[in-house]
Amino acid sequence: MQRQRRKDTAPERALRSALHRQGLRFRVHRRPDPTLRRQADIVFASAKVAVFVNGCFWHGCQEHATWPRANADWWRAKIEGNRRRDLETDDWLTHAGWLPIRVWEHDDMNSAAELVAAAVRSRTPTRSVT
Ligand SMILES: [Zn+2]
């Protein structure tokens, strides 16, 4: 469990290496769109794919949700707020023609990278640089 938000978490780094091994190029910690007030962890601009690596604690993963006992209400509101904002962000992106992909920090990053790579390739009609 990681209660501190960091920019470059180990799962993010693992996913990025796996994506590099897939031969993909991307930007990190970018707003997919300037009018969206949230950053994605990994952005494929021309394919319009935005990847978010969700921490199990912060985003209330169903498998590893550990709800702290101390200040339980505060934590619950915080984590549920994060989940709500994730959904809003995904909605926003979908309406704007993007494909949001959520990867859990507990996911196998090689498999996640394969999924992301397939999505990016299917959304990149020509051999353009992403
Ligand atoms: Zn989890």
CSV table of C-alpha atoms and ligand atoms in Angstrom, one decimal:
chain,number,residue,atom,x,y,z
A,1,MET,CA,0.0,0.0,0.0
A,2,GLN,CA,1.3,3.4,-0.9
A,3,ARG,CA,-0.3,6.4,0.7
A,4,GLN,CA,2.0,8.9,-0.7
A,5,ARG,CA,1.4,10.0,-4.2
A,6,ARG,CA,4.5,10.0,-6.3
A,7,LYS,CA,5.1,11.0,-9.9
A,8,ASP,CA,7.1,8.0,-11.0
A,9,THR,CA,5.9,4.9,-9.1
A,10,ALA,CA,7.5,1.5,-9.7
A,11,PRO,CA,4.4,0.1,-11.5
A,12,GLU,CA,4.5,3.2,-13.8
A,13,ARG,CA,8.1,2.7,-14.6
A,14,ALA,CA,7.6,-1.1,-15.2
A,15,LEU,CA,4.7,-0.3,-17.6
A,16,ARG,CA,6.8,2.3,-19.5
A,17,SER,CA,9.7,-0.1,-19.9
A,18,ALA,CA,7.3,-2.8,-21.2
A,19,LEU,CA,5.8,-0.3,-23.7
A,20,HIS,CA,9.2,0.7,-24.9
A,21,ARG,CA,9.9,-3.0,-25.5
A,22,GLN,CA,6.8,-3.0,-27.6
A,23,GLY,CA,8.5,-0.3,-29.7
A,24,LEU,CA,6.1,2.4,-28.7
A,25,ARG,CA,6.8,6.0,-28.2
A,26,PHE,CA,4.7,8.2,-25.9
A,27,ARG,CA,4.7,11.1,-23.5
A,28,VAL,CA,4.4,10.9,-19.8
A,29,HIS,CA,2.5,13.0,-17.3
A,30,ARG,CA,0.7,15.1,-19.8
A,31,ARG,CA,-2.8,16.4,-20.1
A,32,PRO,CA,-4.3,14.5,-23.0
A,33,ASP,CA,-6.1,17.7,-23.9
A,34,PRO,CA,-5.3,21.2,-22.8
A,35,THR,CA,-8.9,21.8,-21.7
A,36,LEU,CA,-8.8,18.7,-19.5
A,37,ARG,CA,-7.6,19.6,-16.0
A,38,ARG,CA,-6.0,16.2,-15.4
A,39,GLN,CA,-2.9,14.5,-16.4
A,40,ALA,CA,-2.6,11.0,-17.8
A,41,ASP,CA,0.4,8.9,-16.8
A,42,ILE,CA,1.1,7.9,-20.4
A,43,VAL,CA,-0.2,9.7,-23.5
A,44,PHE,CA,-0.3,8.5,-27.1
A,45,ALA,CA,-1.3,11.7,-28.8
A,46,SER,CA,-1.9,10.7,-32.4
A,47,ALA,CA,-3.7,7.4,-31.4
A,48,LYS,CA,-5.6,9.3,-28.7
A,49,VAL,CA,-4.9,6.8,-26.1
A,50,ALA,CA,-4.5,7.9,-22.5
A,51,VAL,CA,-3.2,5.5,-19.9
A,52,PHE,CA,-3.6,5.9,-16.1
A,53,VAL,CA,-1.8,3.7,-13.7
A,54,ASN,CA,-4.1,3.5,-10.7
A,55,GLY,CA,-2.6,2.9,-7.2
A,56,CYS,CA,-4.6,0.2,-5.4
A,57,PHE,CA,-4.9,2.3,-2.3
A,58,TRP,CA,-5.7,5.7,-3.8
A,59,HIS,CA,-8.2,4.4,-6.3
A,60,GLY,CA,-9.9,1.8,-4.1
A,61,CYS,CA,-9.0,-1.4,-6.0
A,62,GLN,CA,-11.6,-4.1,-5.3
A,63,GLU,CA,-8.9,-6.7,-4.6
A,64,HIS,CA,-6.6,-4.8,-2.3
A,65,ALA,CA,-8.8,-2.1,-0.9
A,66,THR,CA,-7.6,-1.6,2.6
A,67,TRP,CA,-9.8,1.0,4.2
A,68,PRO,CA,-7.8,2.7,7.1
A,69,ARG,CA,-9.6,2.5,10.5
A,70,ALA,CA,-8.2,5.8,11.7
A,71,ASN,CA,-10.1,8.7,10.1
A,72,ALA,CA,-12.1,6.2,8.3
A,73,ASP,CA,-14.7,8.6,7.0
A,74,TRP,CA,-12.1,11.0,5.7
A,75,TRP,CA,-10.3,8.2,3.8
A,76,ARG,CA,-13.5,6.8,2.4
A,77,ALA,CA,-14.5,10.2,1.1
A,78,LYS,CA,-11.1,10.8,-0.3
A,79,ILE,CA,-10.8,7.4,-2.1
A,80,GLU,CA,-14.4,7.5,-3.3
A,81,GLY,CA,-13.8,11.0,-4.6
A,82,ASN,CA,-10.8,9.7,-6.6
A,83,ARG,CA,-12.9,7.0,-8.1
A,84,ARG,CA,-15.6,9.4,-9.0
A,85,ARG,CA,-13.0,11.7,-10.7
A,86,ASP,CA,-11.6,8.7,-12.6
A,87,LEU,CA,-15.0,8.0,-14.0
A,88,GLU,CA,-15.6,11.6,-14.9
A,89,THR,CA,-12.2,11.8,-16.6
A,90,ASP,CA,-12.8,8.6,-18.6
A,91,ASP,CA,-16.2,10.0,-19.7
A,92,TRP,CA,-14.7,13.3,-20.7
A,93,LEU,CA,-12.0,11.5,-22.7
A,94,THR,CA,-14.4,9.1,-24.4
A,95,HIS,CA,-16.6,12.0,-25.5
A,96,ALA,CA,-13.6,13.8,-26.8
A,97,GLY,CA,-12.6,10.8,-29.0
A,98,TRP,CA,-9.9,9.4,-26.7
A,99,LEU,CA,-9.6,5.9,-25.4
A,100,PRO,CA,-8.9,5.9,-21.6
A,101,ILE,CA,-7.1,2.8,-20.3
A,102,ARG,CA,-6.8,2.2,-16.6
A,103,VAL,CA,-4.1,-0.1,-15.4
A,104,TRP,CA,-4.0,-1.2,-11.7
A,105,GLU,CA,-0.6,-1.2,-10.0
A,106,HIS,CA,-1.2,-4.9,-9.2
A,107,ASP,CA,-1.6,-5.8,-12.9
A,108,ASP,CA,1.0,-7.7,-14.8
A,109,MET,CA,2.7,-4.9,-16.7
A,110,ASN,CA,3.8,-7.0,-19.7
A,111,SER,CA,0.2,-8.0,-20.3
A,112,ALA,CA,-1.0,-4.5,-19.7
A,113,ALA,CA,1.6,-3.2,-22.2
A,114,GLU,CA,0.4,-5.7,-24.8
A,115,LEU,CA,-3.2,-4.5,-24.4
A,116,VAL,CA,-2.1,-0.9,-24.6
A,117,ALA,CA,0.1,-1.6,-27.7
A,118,ALA,CA,-2.8,-3.4,-29.4
A,119,ALA,CA,-5.1,-0.4,-28.7
A,120,VAL,CA,-2.5,2.1,-29.9
A,121,ARG,CA,-1.8,0.2,-33.1
A,122,SER,CA,-5.5,-0.3,-33.9
A,123,ARG,CA,-6.0,3.4,-33.5
A,124,THR,CA,-3.0,4.4,-35.7
A,125,PRO,CA,-4.1,3.8,-39.2
A,126,THR,CA,-0.9,4.8,-40.9
A,127,ARG,CA,2.7,4.2,-39.8
A,128,SER,CA,2.8,7.6,-38.3
A,129,VAL,CA,4.9,8.3,-35.3
A,130,THR,CA,2.9,8.4,-32.1
B,1,ZN,ZN,-5.0,-4.0,-6.4
